Amino acid sequence: MNRSYLLNISTFLFWSLILLGFILPLVSIAIYVIGGTSESFSGYEYYINGLIKSLSISIGSLIILWIISIPLILSFIFWSPFMRRIVIYFFIVQLLIGVIPKLYGYLGAFSSTGFYGLIFSNVFDYTHESPFAFSRLGTSLSALFIYTPYFIIPLLSVLSMTPINQILASIDLGGKKTHLLYIIFKNHLSNSFFKYSFVFFIIVFVDFVCSDIVGGGKFDALGKTIYRTVTQFQDYWGASLVGLSIILFILTINNLNLIKYVKKS
Amino acid sequence: MLKKAKYHSTTSRSLEVISIVLIITFYIIPLIYLILAGVFSNFHILKWNNINFELIFSFTKNSKLVNSILQSFILGFASGIISTVLIFILLSTLKINNLYSKNDNLINMIFSFPDVIWALGFLIIVKSTFIVTGFKLVLLIHICFNLALAYAVLKPAFTEINQSIVLAALDFGANSITIIKKIFYPEIKFTLIGSLILCFLFSFDDFVLTFMLGGTEVQTLPLVLYSKLKYGASNEVVSLAGLSSLFAVALFIIVVLLTKRGGIFYHEKI
C-alpha cells in the first residue's frame, strides 16, 4: 500500500475525530455564550450557590487529600522498589474501578447501614446518622476516595524514579533526613505536587456523581447545576456561561504552567 | 538486590503507620465492603455457611441487568478496538515517514477538562443540529476519547522502536504493510492489548458522558447501578457492583502479566 495514502487516511481520520470530539464541543460552548439567547436564564443566584458548594467540597477534599498523602509520600521515598510498585498498582486499580461501584463501596463502608453502623451501633451503641455519608463532609470524603488516584499516581511515579540507593548513600554519608526530603521535594515534586493538586481540585469542583448521590437530592454542586439547567430548565446559555468560565480558568492555569516551563527551559 | 532501608527513626516509623492506617481506612475498607456484600447474603454475619453463591450470579435472572452489561461490553469493545487500531495505524505511518512530534500539548489538554464540560458541549451541538442523543453518539464520543487514551499508551512504545530498523527495512524495499506486520506488531503487540483493555475499561465504566448523552436508548451498567443506588439497591445489584470491580481488577492483573512479558512499561531495545 502506498505510504502516503495510508498516512493521509489515518491522519485525516485522527484529526477529524479529535476535531469532532474535543475542539467542536469547546467552540460550541464559546459560540453559544456569545451568540445564544438567555430566554430561560435561571438567574445568577442559582449558579453562585452551586459555585459556593463546589468550592467548599473541592477545597475540603484537597486539604484532606494533602493530610492523607503527605505521610504516604514522605514514607514512600524510603520503601523498597517492590513496596513502591504494590502501592502504585493499588492506586491504579482504584482508578480502573468505575465511579458508581466505588460509590457503592464508599456508602457501604461509611453509611449508617454499612460498616460504620455495624461498628458504632452494634459495638458502641451509637445510633445517630453517620456524618460521613449523605452530608457535605461525606461528599468531600467520597470525592477524595474516588479521585485520589488522579493526584497520587503521578506523584508516586515521579518519586519511584528517585533511586533508593542514592537516598541510602546520602543518609550513610551523614545527610539529614529533613534536608534530604526538602531536596527531593524541591527538585522532583514541587511542580507535580501543585499541578496535580489543581487537576484533582478541578475534577472535584465540577463533579456530578458524588454531590448527587452522597450529597443528597437537594445538594446542587456545580456539575449537577450544569446538568439540571440544561435538562430541566433548558437554560443552555446559563450552563454555557458557567462552562466557558471553567474552560477559561483551566486554560489560564495550564498556560501559566506552560509559561513557567518555557521560561525555565 | 536492594535491601529495605534500615534507617528508620521513630518519626519515619510513625509516618509509615499513619499513612498505612489512613490508606486502609479510606481506600481499602470500601473495597472490602464491596466484595463482602457481594459474596455474603448478610455481611453483618461473616460466617462461611453464610456465603451465598446464588446471590453472586442472581443478576443473570434480571433481563434489564443482563442487557445493561451487554450494552457496556459492546460499547467498550467497539470503542476500544476502533480507537486502538486507528492510533496504531497512525503512529505506524508517522514512524515510517519519520514525522514524529514530541509535542503532546493537545493530548495533555484533553485530559485537563472534566467530563461534564465535554458533555455540555455535545448537548449544545445536539440542540443546534440534526444529531440526536443515543447509542451511536455515545459510541462516537467514546471513540474520540479513547483515541487520546490509546495515543498516550502507544506513543511511548513506538518511541522505543529504533528508527534505523525502519529505515533499513525501507531501504530493502519493504512496504508499509510489511513493516507494520514484521517490525511494529511483534514489538508492541502486548502494548496493543494493554491499550485495548484500558480503552475498554474507560468506556465500560464511563458514567457522565453516557448519562448525559445517551438519552433513553442507552442503559449501560453504570447507569443502571446509579439509578438503583438512588432509589434503593437490592442485594443482587450490590453483588453486581462488587463483581464489576473484581472484573476491573482481573483485567488489570492481565495487563500487569502482559507487562512482565514485555508489554506496556518494558521494551527490549532492538
Coordinates of C-alpha atoms in Angstrom, one line a residue, chain B:
Chain B
M1 CA 19.2 -7.0 45.3
L2 CA 18.3 -3.9 47.2
K3 CA 17.5 -4.3 50.9
K4 CA 14.9 -2.4 52.7
A5 CA 16.2 0.7 54.4
K6 CA 17.2 0.1 57.9
Y7 CA 17.5 3.7 58.8
H8 CA 14.0 4.2 60.2
S9 CA 13.8 6.5 63.1
T10 CA 10.7 6.8 65.3
T11 CA 9.4 9.7 63.3
S12 CA 9.6 7.9 60.0
R13 CA 8.0 4.7 61.6
S14 CA 5.2 6.9 62.9
L15 CA 4.7 8.4 59.4
E16 CA 4.6 4.9 57.9
V17 CA 2.0 3.8 60.4
I18 CA -0.1 6.9 59.9
S19 CA 0.0 6.6 56.1
I20 CA -0.9 2.9 56.2
V21 CA -3.8 3.5 58.7
L22 CA -5.2 6.3 56.6
I23 CA -4.9 4.3 53.3
I24 CA -6.7 1.3 54.9
T25 CA -9.4 3.4 56.4
F26 CA -10.2 5.5 53.3
Y27 CA -9.3 3.3 50.4
I28 CA -9.3 -0.4 51.4
I29 CA -12.3 -0.7 53.7
P30 CA -14.8 0.4 51.0
L31 CA -13.4 -2.2 48.6
I32 CA -13.6 -4.9 51.2
Y33 CA -17.3 -4.0 51.7
L34 CA -17.9 -4.4 48.0
I35 CA -16.5 -7.9 48.0
L36 CA -18.1 -9.0 51.2
A37 CA -21.6 -7.6 50.4
G38 CA -21.4 -9.3 47.1
V39 CA -20.4 -12.7 48.4
F40 CA -22.3 -13.0 51.7
S41 CA -26.0 -12.7 51.9
N42 CA -25.7 -10.7 55.0
F43 CA -22.3 -9.3 55.6
H44 CA -23.1 -8.5 59.2
I45 CA -22.8 -12.2 59.8
L46 CA -19.4 -13.2 58.4
K47 CA -19.6 -17.0 58.5
W48 CA -18.6 -19.5 55.9
N49 CA -22.0 -21.0 55.8
N50 CA -23.4 -17.6 55.0
I51 CA -21.7 -17.4 51.6
N52 CA -24.5 -17.2 49.1
F53 CA -23.3 -18.3 45.7
E54 CA -26.7 -17.9 44.2
L55 CA -26.7 -14.3 45.1
I56 CA -23.5 -13.7 43.3
F57 CA -25.0 -14.6 40.0
S58 CA -28.6 -13.8 40.7
F59 CA -28.3 -10.8 38.4
T60 CA -28.4 -13.2 35.4
K61 CA -32.1 -13.7 36.1
N62 CA -32.8 -10.0 35.7
S63 CA -33.0 -9.2 31.9
K64 CA -32.6 -5.5 32.4
L65 CA -29.2 -6.0 34.2
V66 CA -28.1 -8.5 31.6
N67 CA -29.0 -6.1 28.8
S68 CA -27.1 -3.3 30.5
I69 CA -24.0 -5.5 30.9
L70 CA -24.2 -6.4 27.2
Q71 CA -24.5 -2.8 26.2
S72 CA -21.5 -1.9 28.3
F73 CA -19.5 -4.7 26.7
I74 CA -20.4 -3.7 23.2
L75 CA -19.6 -0.1 23.9
G76 CA -16.3 -0.9 25.5
F77 CA -15.1 -3.4 22.9
A78 CA -16.3 -1.4 19.9
S79 CA -14.7 1.9 21.0
G80 CA -11.6 0.2 22.3
I81 CA -10.9 -1.8 19.1
I82 CA -11.6 1.1 16.8
S83 CA -9.5 3.7 18.7
T84 CA -6.6 1.3 19.3
V85 CA -6.4 0.2 15.7
L86 CA -6.7 3.7 14.4
I87 CA -3.9 5.0 16.7
F88 CA -1.8 2.0 15.9
I89 CA -2.0 2.7 12.1
L90 CA -1.5 6.4 12.6
L91 CA 1.6 6.0 14.8
S92 CA 3.0 3.3 12.5
T93 CA 2.7 5.6 9.4
L94 CA 4.2 8.5 11.3
K95 CA 7.1 6.3 12.4
I96 CA 7.6 5.0 8.9
N97 CA 7.6 8.5 7.5
N98 CA 9.8 9.8 10.4
L99 CA 7.2 12.5 11.2
Y100 CA 7.2 12.1 15.0
S101 CA 6.2 15.0 17.1
K102 CA 7.4 15.4 20.7
N103 CA 4.7 17.9 21.3
D104 CA 1.8 16.3 23.2
N105 CA 0.2 19.5 24.5
L106 CA -3.1 18.9 22.7
I107 CA -3.4 15.4 24.3
N108 CA -2.5 16.8 27.7
M109 CA -5.1 19.5 27.3
I110 CA -7.8 16.9 26.6
F111 CA -7.1 15.2 29.9
S112 CA -7.4 18.6 31.7
F113 CA -11.0 19.2 31.2
P114 CA -13.7 17.3 33.2
D115 CA -16.3 15.1 31.5
V116 CA -19.2 17.5 32.4
I117 CA -17.7 20.2 30.2
W118 CA -17.4 17.8 27.2
A119 CA -21.0 16.6 27.8
L120 CA -22.3 20.2 27.9
G121 CA -20.5 21.0 24.6
F122 CA -22.1 17.9 22.9
L123 CA -25.5 18.7 24.3
I124 CA -25.3 22.2 22.7
I125 CA -24.2 20.5 19.4
V126 CA -27.2 18.1 19.7
K127 CA -29.6 21.1 20.4
S128 CA -28.3 23.1 17.4
T129 CA -28.0 20.4 14.8
F130 CA -29.9 17.3 13.5
I131 CA -27.8 15.0 15.7
V132 CA -29.8 13.0 18.3
T133 CA -28.7 11.5 21.5
G134 CA -28.4 7.8 21.6
F135 CA -26.1 4.8 21.4
K136 CA -24.3 5.9 18.1
L137 CA -23.5 9.3 19.5
V138 CA -22.2 7.8 22.8
L139 CA -20.1 5.3 20.8
L140 CA -18.6 8.1 18.6
I141 CA -17.7 10.2 21.6
H142 CA -16.2 7.2 23.4
I143 CA -14.1 6.5 20.3
C144 CA -12.8 10.1 20.3
F145 CA -11.9 9.9 24.0
N146 CA -10.3 6.6 23.6
L147 CA -8.1 7.9 20.8
A148 CA -6.5 10.2 23.3
L149 CA -6.0 7.4 25.8
A150 CA -4.7 4.9 23.2
Y151 CA -2.3 7.6 21.9
A152 CA -1.0 8.2 25.5
V153 CA -0.4 4.5 25.9
L154 CA 1.0 3.6 22.5
K155 CA 3.2 6.5 21.8
P156 CA 5.9 5.6 24.3
A157 CA 6.0 2.1 22.9
F158 CA 6.6 3.5 19.4
T159 CA 9.3 5.9 20.6
E160 CA 11.2 2.9 21.9
I161 CA 11.5 1.3 18.4
N162 CA 14.7 2.1 16.8
Q163 CA 14.2 4.3 13.7
S164 CA 17.3 2.7 12.0
I165 CA 15.4 -0.6 11.7
V166 CA 12.6 1.1 9.9
L167 CA 15.0 2.9 7.6
A168 CA 16.8 -0.3 6.9
A169 CA 13.5 -2.1 6.0
L170 CA 12.6 0.7 3.7
D171 CA 16.0 0.5 2.0
F172 CA 15.5 -3.2 1.4
G173 CA 12.2 -2.4 -0.3
A174 CA 9.6 -3.2 2.4
N175 CA 6.3 -1.5 2.0
S176 CA 4.2 -0.1 4.9
I177 CA 2.2 -3.2 5.5
T178 CA 5.3 -5.4 5.7
I179 CA 6.9 -3.0 8.2
I180 CA 3.8 -2.9 10.3
K181 CA 3.4 -6.7 10.3
K182 CA 7.1 -7.7 10.7
I183 CA 8.5 -4.9 12.9
F184 CA 5.9 -2.9 14.7
Y185 CA 3.3 -5.5 15.5
P186 CA 5.6 -8.1 17.1
E187 CA 7.3 -5.4 19.1
I188 CA 4.2 -3.8 20.7
K189 CA 1.5 -6.5 20.5
F190 CA 1.3 -6.6 24.3
T191 CA 1.1 -2.9 24.5
L192 CA -1.8 -3.0 22.0
I193 CA -3.7 -5.5 24.1
G194 CA -3.0 -3.3 27.2
S195 CA -4.2 -0.2 25.3
L196 CA -7.4 -2.1 24.3
I197 CA -8.0 -3.2 27.8
L198 CA -7.6 0.3 29.2
C199 CA -9.9 1.8 26.5
F200 CA -12.4 -0.9 27.1
L201 CA -12.4 -0.2 30.9
F202 CA -12.8 3.6 30.3
S203 CA -15.9 3.0 28.1
F204 CA -17.3 0.2 30.2
D205 CA -17.1 2.3 33.4
D206 CA -17.9 5.7 32.0
F207 CA -20.9 7.4 33.6
V208 CA -21.1 11.1 33.0
L209 CA -20.9 11.2 29.2
T210 CA -23.1 8.2 28.7
F211 CA -25.7 9.5 31.2
M212 CA -25.9 13.0 29.7
L213 CA -25.7 12.0 26.0
G214 CA -27.3 8.5 25.9
G215 CA -30.9 9.5 26.2
T216 CA -33.4 6.8 27.0
E217 CA -31.8 4.4 24.5
V218 CA -28.6 3.7 26.4
Q219 CA -28.8 1.8 29.6
T220 CA -25.2 0.7 30.3
L221 CA -24.2 -1.0 33.6
P222 CA -23.1 2.2 35.4
L223 CA -26.4 3.9 34.6
V224 CA -28.4 1.1 35.9
L225 CA -26.3 0.9 39.1
Y226 CA -26.7 4.7 39.5
S227 CA -30.5 4.5 39.3
K228 CA -30.7 1.6 41.7
L229 CA -28.3 3.4 44.1
K230 CA -30.5 6.5 44.1
Y231 CA -33.8 4.7 44.8
G232 CA -32.6 1.7 46.8
A233 CA -30.2 -1.0 45.9
S234 CA -31.1 -4.7 46.3
N235 CA -28.5 -7.3 47.2
E236 CA -28.2 -8.6 43.7
V237 CA -27.3 -5.1 42.5
V238 CA -24.7 -4.7 45.2
S239 CA -23.2 -8.0 44.3
L240 CA -23.1 -6.9 40.7
A241 CA -21.2 -3.7 41.7
G242 CA -18.7 -5.9 43.5
L243 CA -18.4 -8.2 40.6
S244 CA -17.7 -5.3 38.1
S245 CA -15.0 -4.1 40.5
L246 CA -13.4 -7.6 40.6
F247 CA -13.7 -7.7 36.8
A248 CA -11.7 -4.4 36.5
V249 CA -9.1 -5.9 38.9
A250 CA -8.8 -9.1 36.9
L251 CA -8.3 -7.1 33.7
F252 CA -5.6 -5.0 35.4
I253 CA -3.8 -8.2 36.5
I254 CA -3.8 -9.4 32.9
V255 CA -2.3 -6.1 31.9
V256 CA 0.4 -6.5 34.5
L257 CA 1.2 -10.0 33.4
L258 CA 1.5 -8.7 29.8
T259 CA 3.9 -6.1 31.1
K260 CA 6.1 -8.8 32.6
R261 CA 6.3 -10.4 29.1
G262 CA 7.4 -7.2 27.5
G263 CA 4.3 -5.1 27.3
I264 CA 3.4 -1.6 28.3
F265 CA 6.1 -0.5 30.6
Y266 CA 9.0 -2.5 29.4
H267 CA 10.5 -2.8 25.9
E268 CA 13.6 -4.7 24.8
K269 CA 15.6 -2.4 22.5
I270 CA 16.3 -3.9 19.1

